[in-house]
Short mmCIF file of C-alpha atoms and ligand atoms in Angstrom, two decimals:
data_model
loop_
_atom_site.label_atom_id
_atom_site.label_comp_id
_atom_site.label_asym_id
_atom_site.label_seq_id
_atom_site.Cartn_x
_atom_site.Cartn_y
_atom_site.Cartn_z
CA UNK A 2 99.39 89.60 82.88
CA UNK A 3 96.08 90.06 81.76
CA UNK A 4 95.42 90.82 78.34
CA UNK A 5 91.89 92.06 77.74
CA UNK A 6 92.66 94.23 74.79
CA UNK A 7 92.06 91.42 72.01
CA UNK A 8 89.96 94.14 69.30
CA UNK A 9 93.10 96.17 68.80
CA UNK A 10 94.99 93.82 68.52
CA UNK A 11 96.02 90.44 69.09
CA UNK A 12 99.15 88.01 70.48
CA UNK A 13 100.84 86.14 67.77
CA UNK A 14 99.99 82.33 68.31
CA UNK A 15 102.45 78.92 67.67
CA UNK A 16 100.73 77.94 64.49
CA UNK A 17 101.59 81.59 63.17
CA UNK A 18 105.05 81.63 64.47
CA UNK A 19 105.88 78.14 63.14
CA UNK A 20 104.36 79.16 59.56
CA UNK A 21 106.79 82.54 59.49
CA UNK A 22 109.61 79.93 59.62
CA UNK A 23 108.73 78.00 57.00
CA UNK A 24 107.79 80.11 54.88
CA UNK A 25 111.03 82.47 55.12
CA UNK A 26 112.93 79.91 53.77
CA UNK A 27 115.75 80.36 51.05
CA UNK A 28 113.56 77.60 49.12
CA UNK A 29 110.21 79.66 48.90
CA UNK A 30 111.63 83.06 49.07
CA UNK A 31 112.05 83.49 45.13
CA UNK A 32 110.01 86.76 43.81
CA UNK A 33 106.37 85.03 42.82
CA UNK A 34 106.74 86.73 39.31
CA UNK A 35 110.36 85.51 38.47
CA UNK A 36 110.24 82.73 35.08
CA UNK A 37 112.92 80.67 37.25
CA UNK A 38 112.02 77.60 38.86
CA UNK A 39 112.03 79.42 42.46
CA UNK A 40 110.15 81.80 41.05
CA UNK A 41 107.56 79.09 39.96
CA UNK A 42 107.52 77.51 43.60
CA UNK A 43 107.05 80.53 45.12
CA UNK A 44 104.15 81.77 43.01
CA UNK A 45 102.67 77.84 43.70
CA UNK A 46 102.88 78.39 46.83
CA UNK A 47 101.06 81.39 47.23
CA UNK A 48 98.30 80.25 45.00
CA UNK A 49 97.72 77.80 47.53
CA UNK A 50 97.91 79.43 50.35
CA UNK A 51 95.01 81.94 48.45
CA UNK A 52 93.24 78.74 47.51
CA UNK A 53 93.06 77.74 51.28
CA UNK A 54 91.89 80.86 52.38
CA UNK A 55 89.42 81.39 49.81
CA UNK A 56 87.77 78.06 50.82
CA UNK A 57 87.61 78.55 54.80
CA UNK A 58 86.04 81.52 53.80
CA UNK A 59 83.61 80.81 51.26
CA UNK A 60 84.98 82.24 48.21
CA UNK A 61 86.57 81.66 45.13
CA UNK A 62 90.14 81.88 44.97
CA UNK A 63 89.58 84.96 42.41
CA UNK A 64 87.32 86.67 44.69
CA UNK A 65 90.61 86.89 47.25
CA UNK A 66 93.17 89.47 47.19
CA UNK A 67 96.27 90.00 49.91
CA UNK A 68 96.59 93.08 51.06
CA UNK A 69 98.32 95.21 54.00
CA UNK A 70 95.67 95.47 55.99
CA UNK A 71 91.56 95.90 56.50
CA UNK A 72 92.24 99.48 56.52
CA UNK A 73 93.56 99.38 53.03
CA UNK A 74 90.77 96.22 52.24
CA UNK A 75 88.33 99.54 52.90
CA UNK A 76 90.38 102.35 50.89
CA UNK A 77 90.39 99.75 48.02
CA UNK A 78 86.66 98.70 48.23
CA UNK A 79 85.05 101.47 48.65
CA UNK A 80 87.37 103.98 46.49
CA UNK A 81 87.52 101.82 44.52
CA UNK A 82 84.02 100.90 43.50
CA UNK A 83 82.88 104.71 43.32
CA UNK A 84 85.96 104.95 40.91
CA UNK A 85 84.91 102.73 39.11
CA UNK A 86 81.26 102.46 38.89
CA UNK A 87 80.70 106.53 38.29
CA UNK A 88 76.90 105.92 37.01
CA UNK A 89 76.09 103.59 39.80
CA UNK A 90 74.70 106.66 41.85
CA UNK A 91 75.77 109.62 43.49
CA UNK A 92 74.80 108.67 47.12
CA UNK A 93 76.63 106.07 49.52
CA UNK A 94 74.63 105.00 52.46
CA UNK A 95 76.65 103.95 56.12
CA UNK A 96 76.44 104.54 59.89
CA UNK A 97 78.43 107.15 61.96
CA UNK A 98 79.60 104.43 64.27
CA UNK A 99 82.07 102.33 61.56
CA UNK A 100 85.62 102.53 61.78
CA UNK A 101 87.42 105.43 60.93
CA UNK A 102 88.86 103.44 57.93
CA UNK A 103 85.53 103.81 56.64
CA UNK A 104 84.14 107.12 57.91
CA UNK A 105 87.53 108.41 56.11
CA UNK A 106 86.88 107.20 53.03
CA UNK A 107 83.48 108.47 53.12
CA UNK A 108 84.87 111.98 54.30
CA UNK A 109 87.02 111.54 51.08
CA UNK A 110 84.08 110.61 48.70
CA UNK A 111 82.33 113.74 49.90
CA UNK A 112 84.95 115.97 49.52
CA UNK A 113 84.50 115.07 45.51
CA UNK A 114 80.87 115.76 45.47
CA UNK A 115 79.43 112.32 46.52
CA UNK A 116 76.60 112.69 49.00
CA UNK A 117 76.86 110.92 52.28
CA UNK A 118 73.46 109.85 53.85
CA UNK A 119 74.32 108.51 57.22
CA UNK A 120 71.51 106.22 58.95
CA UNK A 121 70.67 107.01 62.52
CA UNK A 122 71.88 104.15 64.83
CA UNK A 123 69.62 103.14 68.40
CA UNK A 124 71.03 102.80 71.51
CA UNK A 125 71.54 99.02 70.61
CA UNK A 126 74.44 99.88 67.91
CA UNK A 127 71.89 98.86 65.34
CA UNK A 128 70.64 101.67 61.92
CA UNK A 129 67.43 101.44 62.30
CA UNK A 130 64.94 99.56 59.65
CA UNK A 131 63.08 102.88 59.26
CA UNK A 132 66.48 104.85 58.08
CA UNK A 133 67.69 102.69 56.26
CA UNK A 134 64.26 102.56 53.90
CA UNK A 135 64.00 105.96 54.41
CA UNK A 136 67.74 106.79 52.90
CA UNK A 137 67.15 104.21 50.25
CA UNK A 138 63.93 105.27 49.19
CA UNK A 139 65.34 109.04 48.42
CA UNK A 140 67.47 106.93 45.85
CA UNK A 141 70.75 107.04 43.40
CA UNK A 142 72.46 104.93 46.56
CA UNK A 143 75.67 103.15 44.73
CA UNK A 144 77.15 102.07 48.02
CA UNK A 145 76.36 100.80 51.16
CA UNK A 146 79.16 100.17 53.59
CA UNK A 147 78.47 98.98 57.27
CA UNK A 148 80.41 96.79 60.08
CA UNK A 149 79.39 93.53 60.93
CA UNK A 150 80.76 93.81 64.66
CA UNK A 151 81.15 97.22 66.11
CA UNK A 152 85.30 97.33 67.14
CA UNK A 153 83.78 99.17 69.98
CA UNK A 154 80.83 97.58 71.43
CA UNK A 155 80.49 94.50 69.90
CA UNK A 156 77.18 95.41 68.65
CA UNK A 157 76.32 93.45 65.66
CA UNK A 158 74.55 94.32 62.44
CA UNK A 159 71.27 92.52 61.19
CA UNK A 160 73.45 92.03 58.23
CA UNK A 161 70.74 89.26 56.39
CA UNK A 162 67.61 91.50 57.18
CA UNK A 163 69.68 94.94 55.69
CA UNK A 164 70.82 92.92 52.75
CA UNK A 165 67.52 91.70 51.97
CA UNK A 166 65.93 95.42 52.56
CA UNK A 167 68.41 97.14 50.31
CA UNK A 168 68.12 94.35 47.53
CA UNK A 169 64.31 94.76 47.41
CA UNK A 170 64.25 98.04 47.68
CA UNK A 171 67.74 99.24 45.78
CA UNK A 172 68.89 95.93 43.96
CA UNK A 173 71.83 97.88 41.97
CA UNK A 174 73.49 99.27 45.60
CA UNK A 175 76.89 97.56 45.98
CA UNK A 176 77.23 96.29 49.88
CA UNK A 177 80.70 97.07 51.83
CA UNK A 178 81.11 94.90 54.61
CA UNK A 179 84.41 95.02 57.66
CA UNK A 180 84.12 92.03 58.48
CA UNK A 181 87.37 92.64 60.87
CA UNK A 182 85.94 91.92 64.20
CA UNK A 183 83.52 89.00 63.18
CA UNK A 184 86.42 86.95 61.67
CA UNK A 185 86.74 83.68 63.73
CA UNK A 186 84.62 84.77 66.44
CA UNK A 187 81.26 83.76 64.75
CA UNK A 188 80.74 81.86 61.15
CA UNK A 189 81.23 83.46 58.04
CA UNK A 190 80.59 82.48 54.79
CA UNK A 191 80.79 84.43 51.70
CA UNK A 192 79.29 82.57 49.03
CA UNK A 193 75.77 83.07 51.51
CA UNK A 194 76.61 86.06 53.22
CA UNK A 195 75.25 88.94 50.57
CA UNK A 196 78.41 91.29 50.25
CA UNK A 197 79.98 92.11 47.24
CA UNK A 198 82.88 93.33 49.54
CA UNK A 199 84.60 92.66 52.44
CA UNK A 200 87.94 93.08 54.47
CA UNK A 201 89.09 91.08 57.17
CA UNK A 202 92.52 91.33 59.42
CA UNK A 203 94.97 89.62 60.16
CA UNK A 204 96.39 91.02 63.52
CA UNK A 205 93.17 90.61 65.09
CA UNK A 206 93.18 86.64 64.65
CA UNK A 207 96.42 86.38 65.97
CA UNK A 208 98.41 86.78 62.71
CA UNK A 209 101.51 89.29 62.50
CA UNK A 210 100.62 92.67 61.57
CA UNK A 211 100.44 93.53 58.12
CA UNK A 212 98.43 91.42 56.30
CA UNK A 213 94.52 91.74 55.46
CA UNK A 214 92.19 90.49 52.93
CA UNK A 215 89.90 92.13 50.49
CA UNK A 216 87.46 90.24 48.74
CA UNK A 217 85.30 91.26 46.24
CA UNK A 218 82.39 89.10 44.61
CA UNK A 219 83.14 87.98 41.55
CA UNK A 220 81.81 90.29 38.42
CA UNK A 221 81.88 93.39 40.61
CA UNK A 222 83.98 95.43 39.24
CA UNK A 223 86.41 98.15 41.22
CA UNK A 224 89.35 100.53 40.83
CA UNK A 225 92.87 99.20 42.01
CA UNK A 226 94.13 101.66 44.92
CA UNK A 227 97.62 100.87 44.13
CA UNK A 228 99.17 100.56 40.43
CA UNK A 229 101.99 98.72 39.33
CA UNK A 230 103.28 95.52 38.21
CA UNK A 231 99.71 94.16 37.88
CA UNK A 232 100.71 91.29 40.80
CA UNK A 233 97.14 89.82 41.93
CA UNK A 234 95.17 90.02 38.93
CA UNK A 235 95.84 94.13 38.59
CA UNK A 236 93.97 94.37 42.20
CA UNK A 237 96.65 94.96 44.31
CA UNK A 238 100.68 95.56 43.05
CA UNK A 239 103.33 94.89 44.56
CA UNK A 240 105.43 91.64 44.70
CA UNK A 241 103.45 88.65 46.17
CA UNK A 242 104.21 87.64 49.80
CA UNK A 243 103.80 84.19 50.55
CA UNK A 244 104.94 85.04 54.43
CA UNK A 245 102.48 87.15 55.07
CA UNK A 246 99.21 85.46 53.06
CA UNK A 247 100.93 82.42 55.00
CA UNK A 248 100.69 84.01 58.11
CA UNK A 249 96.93 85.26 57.07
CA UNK A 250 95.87 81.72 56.51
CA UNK A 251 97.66 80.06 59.68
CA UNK A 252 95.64 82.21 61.62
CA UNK A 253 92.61 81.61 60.15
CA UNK A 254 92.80 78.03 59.94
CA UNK A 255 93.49 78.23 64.10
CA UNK A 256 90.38 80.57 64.33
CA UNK A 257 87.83 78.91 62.11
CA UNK A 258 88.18 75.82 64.39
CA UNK A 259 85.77 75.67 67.33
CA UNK A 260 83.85 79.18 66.53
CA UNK A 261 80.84 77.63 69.03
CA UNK A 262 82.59 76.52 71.69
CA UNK A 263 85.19 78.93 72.39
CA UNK A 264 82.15 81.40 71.72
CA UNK A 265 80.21 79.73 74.79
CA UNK A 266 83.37 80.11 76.75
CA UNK A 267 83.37 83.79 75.90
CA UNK A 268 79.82 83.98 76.38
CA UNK A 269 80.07 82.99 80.39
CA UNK A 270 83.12 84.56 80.99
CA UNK A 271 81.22 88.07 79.23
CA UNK A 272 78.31 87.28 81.60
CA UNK A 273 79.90 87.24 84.85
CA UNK A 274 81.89 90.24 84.25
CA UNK A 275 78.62 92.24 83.43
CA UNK A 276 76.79 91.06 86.63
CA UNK A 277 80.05 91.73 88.77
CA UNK A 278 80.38 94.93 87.61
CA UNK A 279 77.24 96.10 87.31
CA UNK A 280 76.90 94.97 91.09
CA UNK A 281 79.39 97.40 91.37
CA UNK A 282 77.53 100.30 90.32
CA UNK A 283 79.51 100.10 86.58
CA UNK A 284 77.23 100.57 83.76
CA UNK A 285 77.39 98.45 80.64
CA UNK A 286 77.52 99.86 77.39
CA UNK A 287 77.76 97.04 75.14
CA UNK A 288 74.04 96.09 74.17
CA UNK A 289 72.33 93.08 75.71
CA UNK A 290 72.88 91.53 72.22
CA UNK A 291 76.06 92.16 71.15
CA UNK A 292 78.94 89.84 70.53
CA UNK A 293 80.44 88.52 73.84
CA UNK A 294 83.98 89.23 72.89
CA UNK A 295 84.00 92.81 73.70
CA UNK A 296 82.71 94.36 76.84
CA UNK A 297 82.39 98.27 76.86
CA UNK A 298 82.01 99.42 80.28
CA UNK A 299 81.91 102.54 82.09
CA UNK A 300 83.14 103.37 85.56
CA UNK A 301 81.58 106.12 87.49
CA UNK A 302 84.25 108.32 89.39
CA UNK A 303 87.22 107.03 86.88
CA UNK A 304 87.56 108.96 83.54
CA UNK A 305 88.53 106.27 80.54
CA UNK A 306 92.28 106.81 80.92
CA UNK A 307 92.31 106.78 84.73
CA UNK A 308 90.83 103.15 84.93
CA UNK A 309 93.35 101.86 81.74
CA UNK A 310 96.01 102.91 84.35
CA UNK A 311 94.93 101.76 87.23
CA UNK A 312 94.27 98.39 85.98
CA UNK A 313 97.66 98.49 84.16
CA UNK A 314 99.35 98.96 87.47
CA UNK A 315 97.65 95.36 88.15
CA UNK A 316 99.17 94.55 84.84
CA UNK A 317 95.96 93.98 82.99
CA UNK A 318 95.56 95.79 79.09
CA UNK A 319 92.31 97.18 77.93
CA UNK A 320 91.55 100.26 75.95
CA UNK A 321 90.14 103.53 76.27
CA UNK A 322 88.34 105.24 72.89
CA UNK A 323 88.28 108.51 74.84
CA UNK A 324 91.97 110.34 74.46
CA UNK A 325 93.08 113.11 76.09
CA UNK A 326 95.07 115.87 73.77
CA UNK A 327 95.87 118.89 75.30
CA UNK A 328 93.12 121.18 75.35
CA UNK A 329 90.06 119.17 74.31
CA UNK A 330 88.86 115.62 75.65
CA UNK A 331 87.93 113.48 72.93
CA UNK A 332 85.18 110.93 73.88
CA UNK A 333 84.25 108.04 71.97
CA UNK A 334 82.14 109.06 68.43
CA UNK A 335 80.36 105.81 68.62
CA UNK A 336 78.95 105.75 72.07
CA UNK A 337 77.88 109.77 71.53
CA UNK A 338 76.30 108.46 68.70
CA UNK A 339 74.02 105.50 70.00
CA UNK A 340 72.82 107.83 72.45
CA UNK A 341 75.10 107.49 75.62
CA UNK A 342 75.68 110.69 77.81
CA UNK A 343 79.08 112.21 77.60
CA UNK A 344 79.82 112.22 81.05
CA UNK A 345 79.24 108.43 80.70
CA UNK A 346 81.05 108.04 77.37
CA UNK A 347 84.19 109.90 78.68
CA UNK A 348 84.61 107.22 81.44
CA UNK A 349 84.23 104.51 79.28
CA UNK A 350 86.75 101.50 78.82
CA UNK A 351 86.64 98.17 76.53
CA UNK A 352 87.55 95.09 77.64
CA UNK A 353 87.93 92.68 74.38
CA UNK A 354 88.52 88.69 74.63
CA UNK A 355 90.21 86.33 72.32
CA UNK A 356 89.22 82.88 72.71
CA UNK A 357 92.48 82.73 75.07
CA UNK A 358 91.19 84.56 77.63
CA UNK A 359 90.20 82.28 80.59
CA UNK A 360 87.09 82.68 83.50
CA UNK A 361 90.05 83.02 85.91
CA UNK A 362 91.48 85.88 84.60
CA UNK A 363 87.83 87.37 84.88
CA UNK A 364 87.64 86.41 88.34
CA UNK A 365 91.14 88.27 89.02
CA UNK A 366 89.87 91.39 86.82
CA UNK A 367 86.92 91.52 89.36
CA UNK A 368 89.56 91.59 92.26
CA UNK A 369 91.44 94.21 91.16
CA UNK A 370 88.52 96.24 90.45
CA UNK A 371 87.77 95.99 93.85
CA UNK A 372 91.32 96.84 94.82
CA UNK A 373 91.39 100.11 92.40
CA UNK A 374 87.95 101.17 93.46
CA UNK A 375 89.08 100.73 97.92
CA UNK A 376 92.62 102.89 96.74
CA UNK A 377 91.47 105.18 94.55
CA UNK A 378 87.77 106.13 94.54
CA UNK A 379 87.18 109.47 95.59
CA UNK A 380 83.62 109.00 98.11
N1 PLP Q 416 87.72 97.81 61.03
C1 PLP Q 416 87.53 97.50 62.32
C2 PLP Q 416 86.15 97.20 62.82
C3 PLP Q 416 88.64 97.47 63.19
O1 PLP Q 416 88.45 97.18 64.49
C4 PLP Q 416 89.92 97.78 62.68
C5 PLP Q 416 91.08 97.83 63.59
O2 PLP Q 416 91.02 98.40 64.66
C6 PLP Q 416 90.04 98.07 61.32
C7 PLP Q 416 88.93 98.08 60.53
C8 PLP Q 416 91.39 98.37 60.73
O3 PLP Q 416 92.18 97.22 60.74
P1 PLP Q 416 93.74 97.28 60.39
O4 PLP Q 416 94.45 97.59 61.65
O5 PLP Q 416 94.05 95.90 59.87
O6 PLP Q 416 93.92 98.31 59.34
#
C-alpha cells in the first residue's frame, strides 16, 4: 500500500499507541475534577501532559486548551473573540482559500451583521500585500484569520511579513492562525510567531482522532463555545481527558523531532514526483514555493475521481477536492480561486506525505502512473 493521503489524515504511530495504554489505566482514569486521591493523580497528570505541550510549542501552559479538534480550535477562536470583543470592530479580514472550518465561521459572523472583507489570493496561494493594506486601510478590522499551510496546496502564508503589515497598520486586529497543516512539518513557535490564536490537530500528526489544541495568547480575551462545569479554566467544559491530551502530546513529541531532515527527505521525494509527472504532460498546481508535503496535481484526460480510482486499484490513497453529487460537479474552491481553469481544477488530485513516506514509494507511484495512463487513457 501506498498511502499518499497524509493532509486528511494520518496513521496512528507506536509512540501514540503505547501512550493510549498507559494512559487508560484503572490508576489514571479517575475524573480530573474528583477531591479523591485518583482524582488528584489524574488532574496531575493532565497538567503535565498540558505543561509538555505548551513547552514544545512555545507557550505557556495557560495559553493551552484541549479540545476535540482544530475544527472546534476555529469555532472557539474566532466565535469566540467576536463574542467577546463586540467593540473591537465590525469587519474580519481572511482569504477564500482557508478551510471550511473557517470560511463557516465567517459565513456565520456575517449572517449576524459582521462584514467579511475577503483578500484576493495570486496564483501562488498567497493574499496579496496590496489587499491586504487595502482591506485594512478601509478599517474597524477586529479579526484576521488566515492558514499557515494551505490543506490543499501546500501553499504557505508570509505569516511574519502579514503580521508585521497588520500591526503597523491595524495594531488592535486580533490574528487567527490554523496552524493544522504546519504542525511538525516546519518549526513553530508561539511565543515568536505573532498570533493571538491558533489551532493545531491531532490526527494529522499521527495522533487518534479527536483531539486538537486551541491556544490563545495570554490576555486576549474570548467567549467559551461550550459551557459547563468550567473544566480548563472556563475555556472549554467537559471532563478533562488525559488519553486524549496524552495522545496529543505523544504525537507531537514524535513530530517536533527532526522537522529539517525529514523535511529534506520530503523535499526530494516532492521534487522528483513534479519532474516525473510533469514529463508526463501532468500539470502542477502546488506553487513552486509551497511546502513539500503536499503535491496538488492535475491529470489531463482523468477527471479528479477517475485518477483516485485508478490509483486505488494499485492500492495507493490520495484525495480528490472535486466531488461528484448528482447533478452538479463540485471542483475545488481553492484552486478556482488562485486562478486555475476549471477544466484543470476538476481533474485535480493531492498527493500529501508524512515524514513516513519513502522515495521508493514515489518511484512505484511513477510506475503505476504509467500503467493507468497505457490502460486507461483515452488518445
Ligand atoms: N484546517 C486545516 C487546514 C485542515 O486541513 C483541517 C483538516 O482537514 C482542519 C482545519 C480541520 O481539522 P479537524 O479534522 O481536526 O477538525
Amino acid at each position: 500500500m501506498i498511502y499518499f493521503d497524509n493532509s486528511a489524515t494520518t496513521f496512528v504511530s507506536d509512540s501514540v499507541r503505547a501512550k493510549l495504554q498507559e494512559l487508560t489505566e484503572d490508576s489514571v482514569s479517575a475524573n480530573p475534577g474528583a477531591l479523591h486521591k485518583l482524582g488528584n493523580r489524574a488532574i496531575e497528570v493532565y497538567e503535565g501532559i498540558r505543561r509538555e505541550t505548551a513547552s514544545l510549542l512555545g507557550a505557556k501552559p495557560e495559553e493551552i486548551f484541549f479540545t476535540s479538534c482544530a475544527t472546534e480550535s476555529a469555532n472557539t477562536a474566532i466565535k469566540g473573540y467576536m463574542s467577546r470583543n463586540k467593540r473591537a470592530g465590525n469587519a474580519v479580514i481572511s482569504t477564500r482559500t482557508e478551510h471550511k472550518a473557517t470560511l463557516e465561521c465567517l459565513d456565520y459572523l456575517a449572517k449576524l451583521g459582521y462584514e467579511i472583507r475577503y483578500l484576493k489570493v495570486g496564483m501562488d496561494g498567497k493574499p496579496t500585500a496590496e489587499s491586504l493594506e487595502e482591506e485594512l486601510g478601509k478599517g474597524d478590522v477586529a479579526l484576521a484569520c488566515f492558514t499557515l499551510v494551505n490543506n490543499e496546496t501546500g501553499a504557505v502564508l508570509p505569516f511574519e511579513a502579514i503580521s508585521k503589515t497588520i500591526k503597523a497598520k491595524s495594531p488592535s486586529t486580533a490574528i487567527y492562525l490554523d496552524c493544522v497543516q504546519a504542525l511538525g512539518k516546519m518549526p513553530i513557535d508561539l511565543s515568536s510567531l505573532g498570533a493571538d490564536m491558533c489551532s493545531f490537530s491531532g490526527h494529522k500528526i499521527h495522533s487518534i482522532k479527536g483531539n486538537g489544541v486551541l491556544y490563545v495568547r495570554k490576555g486576549v480575551r474570548i467567549d467559551p463555545l461550550i459551557l459547563g462545569g468550567g473544566q480548563q479554566d472556563g475555556m472549554r467544559s467537559g471532563t478533562q481527558s488525559p488519553v486524549l491530551a496524552g495522545a496529543f502530546l505523544a504525537a507531537l513529541k514524535e513530530v517536533s523531532e527532526g522537522i529539517a531532515e525529514s523535511r529534506a527527505r520530503i523535499d526530494e521525494i516532492n521534487s522528483y514526483l513534479r519532474k516525473e509527472l510533469s514529463e508526463r504532460g501532468a500539470k502542477i498546481l502546488s506553487p513552486d514555493d509551497a511546502l513539500p508535503y503536499v503535491l496538488n496535481v492535475s491529470f489531463e484526460g482523468f477527471e479528479s475521481e477517475t485518477m483516485l480510482h485508478c490509483l486505488e486499484i494499485y492500492d495507493i490513497y490520495v484525495s480528490t477536492v472535486s466531488a461528484c453529487s448528482a447533478k452538479q460537479k463540485k471542483v475545488s474552491y481553492v484552486l478556482l480561486e488562485m486562478g486555475v481553469d476549471r477544466k484543470t481544477a476538476a481533474n485535480a488530485v493531492r498527493l500529501s506525505f508524512s515524514r513516513h513516506n519513502t522515495m521508493d514509494e514515489a518511484k512505484e507511484f511513477i510506475k503505476c502512473v504509467d500503467a493507468i495512463y497505457d490502460q486507461f487513457l483515452v488518445k
